[in-house]
mmCIF file of C-alpha atoms in Angstrom:
data_model
loop_
_atom_site.group_PDB
_atom_site.id
_atom_site.type_symbol
_atom_site.label_atom_id
_atom_site.label_comp_id
_atom_site.label_asym_id
_atom_site.label_seq_id
_atom_site.Cartn_x
_atom_site.Cartn_y
_atom_site.Cartn_z
ATOM 1 C CA GLY A 78 -10.790 12.569 25.044
ATOM 2 C CA LYS A 79 -8.658 9.456 25.072
ATOM 3 C CA ASN A 80 -10.791 7.480 27.507
ATOM 4 C CA GLY A 81 -14.202 6.343 26.351
ATOM 5 C CA VAL A 82 -16.059 4.223 23.837
ATOM 6 C CA PRO A 83 -17.025 5.860 20.507
ATOM 7 C CA VAL A 84 -20.758 6.213 19.896
ATOM 8 C CA ALA A 85 -22.896 7.114 16.882
ATOM 9 C CA GLU A 86 -23.302 10.655 18.208
ATOM 10 C CA ASN A 87 -19.580 11.244 17.571
ATOM 11 C CA PHE A 88 -20.403 11.296 13.845
ATOM 12 C CA ARG A 89 -22.869 13.014 11.564
ATOM 13 C CA LEU A 90 -23.935 12.546 7.962
ATOM 14 C CA GLU A 91 -24.116 15.570 5.681
ATOM 15 C CA GLN A 92 -25.257 16.105 2.112
ATOM 16 C CA SER A 93 -23.224 18.451 -0.045
ATOM 17 C CA THR A 94 -22.126 18.977 -3.635
ATOM 18 C CA ILE A 95 -18.703 18.622 -5.217
ATOM 19 C CA ALA A 96 -17.177 20.857 -7.866
ATOM 20 C CA ASP A 97 -18.488 20.576 -11.415
ATOM 21 C CA THR A 98 -15.049 20.923 -12.951
ATOM 22 C CA VAL A 99 -12.169 18.439 -12.761
ATOM 23 C CA GLN A 100 -8.815 20.244 -12.863
ATOM 24 C CA ALA A 101 -5.630 19.047 -14.585
ATOM 25 C CA GLY A 102 -4.141 16.066 -12.712
ATOM 26 C CA GLN A 103 -7.417 15.277 -10.961
ATOM 27 C CA VAL A 104 -10.055 12.561 -11.314
ATOM 28 C CA ARG A 105 -13.698 12.362 -10.287
ATOM 29 C CA VAL A 106 -14.438 9.047 -8.594
ATOM 30 C CA LYS A 107 -17.415 7.098 -7.343
ATOM 31 C CA THR A 108 -16.741 5.368 -4.024
ATOM 32 C CA LEU A 109 -17.205 1.589 -4.019
ATOM 33 C CA TYR A 110 -15.658 0.405 -0.740
ATOM 34 C CA LEU A 111 -14.483 1.990 2.509
ATOM 35 C CA SER A 112 -12.519 0.085 5.126
ATOM 36 C CA VAL A 113 -13.379 0.483 8.823
ATOM 37 C CA ASP A 114 -10.337 -0.437 10.926
ATOM 38 C CA PRO A 115 -9.336 -0.499 14.613
ATOM 39 C CA TYR A 116 -6.557 2.100 14.151
ATOM 40 C CA MET A 117 -9.252 4.667 13.386
ATOM 41 C CA ARG A 118 -10.068 4.832 17.101
ATOM 42 C CA CYS A 119 -6.665 6.478 17.590
ATOM 43 C CA ARG A 120 -7.553 9.101 14.977
ATOM 44 C CA MET A 121 -10.474 10.183 17.167
ATOM 45 C CA ASN A 122 -7.988 11.527 19.723
ATOM 46 C CA GLU A 123 -6.388 14.962 19.465
ATOM 47 C CA ASP A 124 -3.090 13.128 19.932
ATOM 48 C CA THR A 125 -3.166 9.834 18.010
ATOM 49 C CA GLY A 126 -0.152 8.497 19.887
ATOM 50 C CA SER A 127 1.561 7.774 16.544
ATOM 51 C CA ASP A 128 3.648 10.101 14.415
ATOM 52 C CA TYR A 129 2.432 8.412 11.216
ATOM 53 C CA LEU A 130 -1.284 8.907 12.000
ATOM 54 C CA GLN A 131 -2.977 12.291 11.785
ATOM 55 C CA PRO A 132 -6.085 12.933 13.914
ATOM 56 C CA TRP A 133 -9.429 13.429 12.248
ATOM 57 C CA GLN A 134 -10.457 17.072 12.521
ATOM 58 C CA LEU A 135 -13.775 18.173 13.989
ATOM 59 C CA SER A 136 -16.428 18.861 11.327
ATOM 60 C CA GLU A 137 -14.133 17.626 8.543
ATOM 61 C CA VAL A 138 -14.733 14.541 6.387
ATOM 62 C CA ALA A 139 -13.314 11.344 7.855
ATOM 63 C CA ASP A 140 -10.957 9.338 5.650
ATOM 64 C CA GLY A 141 -9.248 5.957 5.469
ATOM 65 C CA GLY A 142 -8.651 3.075 3.102
ATOM 66 C CA GLY A 143 -10.993 3.222 0.121
ATOM 67 C CA ILE A 144 -11.614 1.977 -3.407
ATOM 68 C CA GLY A 145 -13.533 3.600 -6.230
ATOM 69 C CA VAL A 146 -13.998 3.797 -9.964
ATOM 70 C CA VAL A 147 -12.891 6.732 -12.106
ATOM 71 C CA GLU A 148 -15.841 8.517 -13.747
ATOM 72 C CA GLU A 149 -13.903 11.418 -15.281
ATOM 73 C CA SER A 150 -10.156 11.899 -15.599
ATOM 74 C CA LYS A 151 -7.721 14.677 -16.359
ATOM 75 C CA HIS A 152 -4.754 12.599 -15.193
ATOM 76 C CA GLN A 153 -2.449 11.165 -17.839
ATOM 77 C CA ASN A 154 -2.205 7.692 -16.262
ATOM 78 C CA LEU A 155 -5.845 7.186 -15.304
ATOM 79 C CA ALA A 156 -8.885 6.702 -17.537
ATOM 80 C CA LYS A 157 -12.622 6.471 -17.054
ATOM 81 C CA GLY A 158 -13.495 3.003 -15.740
ATOM 82 C CA ASP A 159 -10.179 2.441 -13.948
ATOM 83 C CA PHE A 160 -10.405 1.094 -10.411
ATOM 84 C CA VAL A 161 -8.282 3.020 -7.919
ATOM 85 C CA ALA A 162 -7.446 2.944 -4.220
ATOM 86 C CA SER A 163 -6.048 5.248 -1.562
ATOM 87 C CA PHE A 164 -5.216 5.012 2.139
ATOM 88 C CA THR A 165 -6.699 8.522 2.620
ATOM 89 C CA TRP A 166 -9.992 8.082 0.774
ATOM 90 C CA PRO A 167 -12.685 10.496 2.014
ATOM 91 C CA TRP A 168 -15.869 9.005 3.434
ATOM 92 C CA GLN A 169 -17.974 10.399 0.591
ATOM 93 C CA THR A 170 -20.080 8.715 -2.076
ATOM 94 C CA ALA A 171 -18.207 10.713 -4.738
ATOM 95 C CA ALA A 172 -15.109 12.900 -4.730
ATOM 96 C CA ILE A 173 -12.578 14.781 -6.853
ATOM 97 C CA LEU A 174 -9.100 13.527 -5.971
ATOM 98 C CA ASP A 175 -5.504 14.155 -6.993
ATOM 99 C CA GLY A 176 -4.647 11.373 -9.445
ATOM 100 C CA ASP A 177 -1.090 11.112 -8.125
ATOM 101 C CA SER A 178 -2.461 10.051 -4.729
ATOM 102 C CA LEU A 179 -4.230 7.013 -6.181
ATOM 103 C CA GLN A 180 -3.065 3.463 -6.865
ATOM 104 C CA LYS A 181 -4.440 1.826 -9.999
ATOM 105 C CA LEU A 182 -5.803 -1.650 -9.277
ATOM 106 C CA VAL A 183 -5.745 -4.832 -11.343
ATOM 107 C CA PRO A 184 -8.923 -6.788 -10.431
ATOM 108 C CA GLN A 185 -7.614 -10.008 -12.018
ATOM 109 C CA LEU A 186 -4.974 -10.275 -9.293
ATOM 110 C CA VAL A 187 -7.709 -10.973 -6.733
ATOM 111 C CA ASN A 188 -10.088 -12.921 -8.982
ATOM 112 C CA GLY A 189 -12.245 -9.812 -9.353
ATOM 113 C CA HIS A 190 -12.822 -9.303 -5.616
ATOM 114 C CA LEU A 191 -11.922 -5.606 -5.527
ATOM 115 C CA SER A 192 -12.539 -5.238 -1.787
ATOM 116 C CA TYR A 193 -9.633 -7.628 -1.159
ATOM 117 C CA PHE A 194 -7.280 -4.733 -1.980
ATOM 118 C CA LEU A 195 -8.422 -3.202 1.325
ATOM 119 C CA GLY A 196 -7.888 -6.473 3.168
ATOM 120 C CA ALA A 197 -6.064 -9.638 2.199
ATOM 121 C CA ALA A 198 -4.188 -7.994 -0.700
ATOM 122 C CA GLY A 199 -3.871 -4.601 1.003
ATOM 123 C CA ILE A 200 -2.452 -3.124 4.193
ATOM 124 C CA THR A 201 -4.165 -5.815 6.277
ATOM 125 C CA GLY A 202 -2.554 -8.681 4.385
ATOM 126 C CA LEU A 203 0.778 -6.872 4.288
ATOM 127 C CA THR A 204 0.644 -6.420 8.058
ATOM 128 C CA ALA A 205 0.080 -10.132 8.571
ATOM 129 C CA LEU A 206 2.717 -11.297 6.077
ATOM 130 C CA LEU A 207 5.447 -8.777 6.879
ATOM 131 C CA GLY A 208 4.781 -9.055 10.607
ATOM 132 C CA ILE A 209 5.378 -12.790 10.482
ATOM 133 C CA ARG A 210 8.401 -12.526 8.198
ATOM 134 C CA GLU A 211 10.080 -9.601 9.952
ATOM 135 C CA LYS A 212 9.225 -10.244 13.612
ATOM 136 C CA GLY A 213 8.032 -13.854 13.862
ATOM 137 C CA HIS A 214 11.240 -15.680 12.911
ATOM 138 C CA VAL A 215 9.231 -18.582 11.516
ATOM 139 C CA ALA A 216 11.333 -21.380 10.038
ATOM 140 C CA THR A 217 10.098 -24.372 8.066
ATOM 141 C CA GLY A 218 10.768 -27.612 9.913
ATOM 142 C CA ALA A 219 11.337 -25.925 13.285
ATOM 143 C CA ASN A 220 8.117 -27.408 14.715
ATOM 144 C CA GLN A 221 6.894 -24.010 15.916
ATOM 145 C CA THR A 222 3.528 -23.305 17.511
ATOM 146 C CA MET A 223 1.847 -19.977 16.732
ATOM 147 C CA VAL A 224 -0.989 -18.405 18.706
ATOM 148 C CA VAL A 225 -3.070 -15.584 17.207
ATOM 149 C CA SER A 226 -5.330 -13.331 19.281
ATOM 150 C CA GLY A 227 -8.158 -11.491 17.582
ATOM 151 C CA ALA A 228 -7.885 -14.465 15.269
ATOM 152 C CA ALA A 229 -11.220 -14.063 13.512
ATOM 153 C CA GLY A 230 -10.518 -10.449 12.591
ATOM 154 C CA ALA A 231 -9.286 -9.236 9.222
ATOM 155 C CA CYS A 232 -5.609 -9.394 10.158
ATOM 156 C CA GLY A 233 -5.706 -12.311 12.591
ATOM 157 C CA SER A 234 -7.505 -14.686 10.232
ATOM 158 C CA LEU A 235 -4.852 -14.034 7.602
ATOM 159 C CA ALA A 236 -1.963 -14.221 10.071
ATOM 160 C CA GLY A 237 -2.875 -17.731 11.176
ATOM 161 C CA GLN A 238 -3.071 -18.976 7.609
ATOM 162 C CA ILE A 239 0.174 -17.234 6.627
ATOM 163 C CA GLY A 240 1.911 -18.639 9.703
ATOM 164 C CA ARG A 241 1.030 -22.100 8.425
ATOM 165 C CA LEU A 242 2.146 -21.281 4.868
ATOM 166 C CA GLU A 243 5.445 -19.904 6.188
ATOM 167 C CA GLY A 244 6.193 -23.084 8.143
ATOM 168 C CA CYS A 245 4.477 -23.213 11.548
ATOM 169 C CA SER A 246 3.476 -26.766 12.443
ATOM 170 C CA ARG A 247 0.633 -25.751 14.774
ATOM 171 C CA VAL A 248 -1.628 -22.679 14.761
ATOM 172 C CA VAL A 249 -4.116 -21.859 17.529
ATOM 173 C CA GLY A 250 -6.496 -18.913 17.389
ATOM 174 C CA ILE A 251 -8.303 -16.970 20.102
ATOM 175 C CA ALA A 252 -11.673 -15.398 19.251
ATOM 176 C CA GLY A 253 -14.897 -14.282 20.943
ATOM 177 C CA THR A 254 -17.659 -16.635 19.762
ATOM 178 C CA ASP A 255 -18.103 -20.327 19.043
ATOM 179 C CA GLU A 256 -19.065 -19.454 15.464
ATOM 180 C CA LYS A 257 -15.805 -17.590 14.901
ATOM 181 C CA CYS A 258 -13.813 -20.444 16.411
ATOM 182 C CA SER A 259 -15.586 -22.903 14.125
ATOM 183 C CA ILE A 260 -14.795 -20.810 11.037
ATOM 184 C CA LEU A 261 -11.118 -20.596 12.033
ATOM 185 C CA VAL A 262 -10.789 -24.366 12.278
ATOM 186 C CA GLN A 263 -13.113 -25.521 9.508
ATOM 187 C CA GLU A 264 -12.438 -22.837 6.880
ATOM 188 C CA MET A 265 -9.156 -21.143 7.724
ATOM 189 C CA GLY A 266 -7.107 -24.217 8.601
ATOM 190 C CA PHE A 267 -6.303 -23.404 12.230
ATOM 191 C CA ASP A 268 -5.560 -26.499 14.303
ATOM 192 C CA ALA A 269 -7.705 -25.260 17.181
ATOM 193 C CA ALA A 270 -9.429 -22.152 18.479
ATOM 194 C CA ILE A 271 -10.315 -20.838 21.934
ATOM 195 C CA ASN A 272 -13.433 -18.860 22.780
ATOM 196 C CA TYR A 273 -11.983 -16.477 25.365
ATOM 197 C CA LYS A 274 -15.468 -15.727 26.705
ATOM 198 C CA LYS A 275 -15.870 -19.346 27.765
ATOM 199 C CA GLY A 276 -13.681 -21.131 30.273
ATOM 200 C CA ASP A 277 -10.127 -20.513 31.406
ATOM 201 C CA VAL A 278 -7.963 -19.246 28.513
ATOM 202 C CA ALA A 279 -4.670 -20.164 30.205
ATOM 203 C CA LYS A 280 -5.889 -23.694 30.933
ATOM 204 C CA GLN A 281 -7.072 -24.179 27.337
ATOM 205 C CA LEU A 282 -3.758 -22.860 26.016
ATOM 206 C CA ARG A 283 -1.844 -25.397 28.103
ATOM 207 C CA GLU A 284 -3.989 -28.172 26.659
ATOM 208 C CA LEU A 285 -3.806 -26.993 23.040
ATOM 209 C CA CYS A 286 -0.141 -25.931 23.073
ATOM 210 C CA PRO A 287 1.550 -28.683 25.099
ATOM 211 C CA GLY A 288 4.973 -27.706 23.750
ATOM 212 C CA GLY A 289 4.509 -24.049 24.654
ATOM 213 C CA VAL A 290 4.162 -21.080 22.321
ATOM 214 C CA ASP A 291 6.961 -20.034 19.942
ATOM 215 C CA VAL A 292 5.292 -17.205 18.015
ATOM 216 C CA TYR A 293 2.471 -14.974 19.254
ATOM 217 C CA PHE A 294 0.660 -12.693 16.789
ATOM 218 C CA ASP A 295 -0.770 -10.166 19.231
ATOM 219 C CA ASN A 296 -3.757 -8.125 18.089
ATOM 220 C CA VAL A 297 -5.460 -7.443 21.418
ATOM 221 C CA GLY A 298 -3.161 -6.973 24.420
ATOM 222 C CA GLY A 299 -4.590 -7.058 27.941
ATOM 223 C CA ASP A 300 -5.424 -10.175 29.940
ATOM 224 C CA ILE A 301 -5.497 -12.492 26.909
ATOM 225 C CA SER A 302 -1.970 -11.529 25.904
ATOM 226 C CA ASP A 303 -0.776 -11.952 29.491
ATOM 227 C CA ALA A 304 -2.121 -15.523 29.424
ATOM 228 C CA VAL A 305 -0.323 -16.292 26.160
ATOM 229 C CA ILE A 306 2.991 -14.696 27.165
ATOM 230 C CA SER A 307 3.050 -16.734 30.377
ATOM 231 C CA GLN A 308 3.204 -19.886 28.238
ATOM 232 C CA MET A 309 5.758 -18.748 25.692
ATOM 233 C CA ASN A 310 9.029 -20.598 25.275
ATOM 234 C CA GLN A 311 12.612 -19.437 25.714
ATOM 235 C CA ASN A 312 13.751 -17.165 22.840
ATOM 236 C CA SER A 313 10.232 -16.925 21.421
ATOM 237 C CA HIS A 314 8.723 -13.958 19.586
ATOM 238 C CA ILE A 315 5.739 -11.648 19.946
ATOM 239 C CA ILE A 316 4.552 -9.924 16.763
ATOM 240 C CA LEU A 317 3.119 -6.740 18.229
ATOM 241 C CA CYS A 318 0.480 -5.927 15.633
ATOM 242 C CA GLY A 319 -2.220 -4.241 17.722
ATOM 243 C CA GLN A 320 -3.636 -3.790 21.201
ATOM 244 C CA ILE A 321 -7.333 -3.443 20.463
ATOM 245 C CA SER A 322 -8.432 -4.033 24.058
ATOM 246 C CA GLN A 323 -6.540 -0.884 25.076
ATOM 247 C CA TYR A 324 -7.571 1.582 22.362
ATOM 248 C CA ASN A 325 -10.345 3.187 24.436
ATOM 249 C CA LYS A 326 -7.945 3.807 27.319
ATOM 250 C CA ASP A 327 -5.370 6.503 27.979
ATOM 251 C CA VAL A 328 -2.261 4.330 27.890
ATOM 252 C CA PRO A 329 0.964 4.554 25.851
ATOM 253 C CA TYR A 330 1.554 2.301 22.868
ATOM 254 C CA PRO A 331 2.629 -0.366 23.291
ATOM 255 C CA PRO A 332 1.028 -0.602 26.741
ATOM 256 C CA PRO A 333 3.374 -1.718 29.510
ATOM 257 C CA LEU A 334 3.063 -5.313 30.680
ATOM 258 C CA PRO A 335 2.146 -6.205 34.274
ATOM 259 C CA ALA A 336 5.272 -6.681 36.398
ATOM 260 C CA ASP A 337 4.973 -10.482 36.608
ATOM 261 C CA ILE A 338 4.467 -10.828 32.832
ATOM 262 C CA GLU A 339 7.307 -8.435 32.075
ATOM 263 C CA LYS A 340 9.548 -10.571 34.297
ATOM 264 C CA ILE A 341 8.621 -13.672 32.256
ATOM 265 C CA GLN A 342 9.305 -11.811 29.027
ATOM 266 C CA LYS A 343 12.773 -10.758 30.138
ATOM 267 C CA GLU A 344 13.755 -14.060 31.772
ATOM 268 C CA ARG A 345 12.754 -16.057 28.686
ATOM 269 C CA ASN A 346 14.249 -13.531 26.242
ATOM 270 C CA ILE A 347 10.926 -13.048 24.439
ATOM 271 C CA THR A 348 11.105 -10.327 21.803
ATOM 272 C CA ARG A 349 8.277 -7.758 21.890
ATOM 273 C CA GLU A 350 9.057 -4.956 19.491
ATOM 274 C CA ARG A 351 6.640 -2.465 18.003
ATOM 275 C CA PHE A 352 5.804 -3.477 14.437
ATOM 276 C CA LEU A 353 4.826 -0.941 11.789
ATOM 277 C CA VAL A 354 4.168 -2.189 8.261
ATOM 278 C CA LEU A 355 4.984 1.238 6.800
ATOM 279 C CA ASN A 356 8.638 0.655 7.743
ATOM 280 C CA TYR A 357 8.822 -2.167 5.186
ATOM 281 C CA MET A 358 7.200 -0.571 2.138
ATOM 282 C CA ASP A 359 10.233 -1.450 0.015
ATOM 283 C CA LYS A 360 8.895 -5.018 0.241
ATOM 284 C CA GLN A 361 5.299 -4.037 -0.546
ATOM 285 C CA GLU A 362 5.121 -4.940 -4.229
ATOM 286 C CA ALA A 363 6.619 -8.420 -3.882
ATOM 287 C CA SER A 364 4.539 -9.103 -0.779
ATOM 288 C CA VAL A 365 1.264 -8.064 -2.442
ATOM 289 C CA LEU A 366 2.041 -10.345 -5.384
ATOM 290 C CA GLN A 367 2.675 -13.216 -2.946
ATOM 291 C CA LEU A 368 -0.654 -12.566 -1.216
ATOM 292 C CA CYS A 369 -2.463 -12.434 -4.569
ATOM 293 C CA GLN A 370 -0.852 -15.691 -5.661
ATOM 294 C CA TRP A 371 -2.022 -17.439 -2.483
ATOM 295 C CA ILE A 372 -5.537 -16.043 -3.015
ATOM 296 C CA GLN A 373 -5.611 -17.256 -6.639
ATOM 297 C CA GLU A 374 -4.372 -20.689 -5.580
ATOM 298 C CA GLY A 375 -6.993 -20.949 -2.840
ATOM 299 C CA LYS A 376 -4.310 -21.181 -0.154
ATOM 300 C CA LEU A 377 -5.473 -17.975 1.543
ATOM 301 C CA LYS A 378 -9.146 -17.954 2.506
ATOM 302 C CA VAL A 379 -10.761 -14.538 2.830
ATOM 303 C CA ARG A 380 -13.925 -13.464 4.624
ATOM 304 C CA THR A 381 -15.302 -9.929 4.543
ATOM 305 C CA SER A 382 -18.117 -8.174 6.370
ATOM 306 C CA ARG A 383 -20.084 -5.841 4.114
ATOM 307 C CA PHE A 384 -22.292 -2.988 5.244
ATOM 308 C CA ASN A 385 -24.310 -1.083 2.653
#
């Protein structure tokens, strides 16, 4: 069903064996990292709501972004010991995969932090960078204020930093705990952060963004986004990255705005267009290199949560 919160009972763990023989063009890999991402909630529906996302099938292995090391290869471009990644990596400890479906990784680009290729130097980082560049209309010297919701998440924490690097003069994050807010300001370089579980979000936004909001990197939707949109300036821009607060509900994507907020959006000419990073893959290589350069220079701070 589309309505409901996923629980552990929706999954099961099985032990099985894989083939002994690696065929021509294939590699046997050991899994090192798997990425757990909000979009996966949509894949738990029979209809994902997106033509680019296929639903997970009942009693089949789940898949998503993953990284592993090649243990045996019969692919001409991959050798034992190579690190590889895929956006459709099976949730298995080991697997035999088609070598053509894998991207060979260069650990030096991320100072040896392989997991970054699933985050800051992967689809997550690309979403933040390309979202800002393609939909944010950030301009150096324009004295723009950016607000990021879900700011302590993988994408939001990068988006705030990239907004600053691209030219925003003020960046304010919205997160769910005091600890997260502290990390955003003290480690990630945000000017301020709001704990949406404490106090009036709209009131705090007025205090922290006295000149209004020019760019809104929207990860969550719902009431928080309504509060931000109500304080956005004329001809401002919403980067519609995600609507996490709505993923357990049966609503279209992007969810419609309440009538009063939609009126504000139209009257102030605020852009709110669906953003899909896969539409900009011609810019992937250059963008990944930019992200890696910022990581190497220490300009892009990265935090990861690891579960063994």
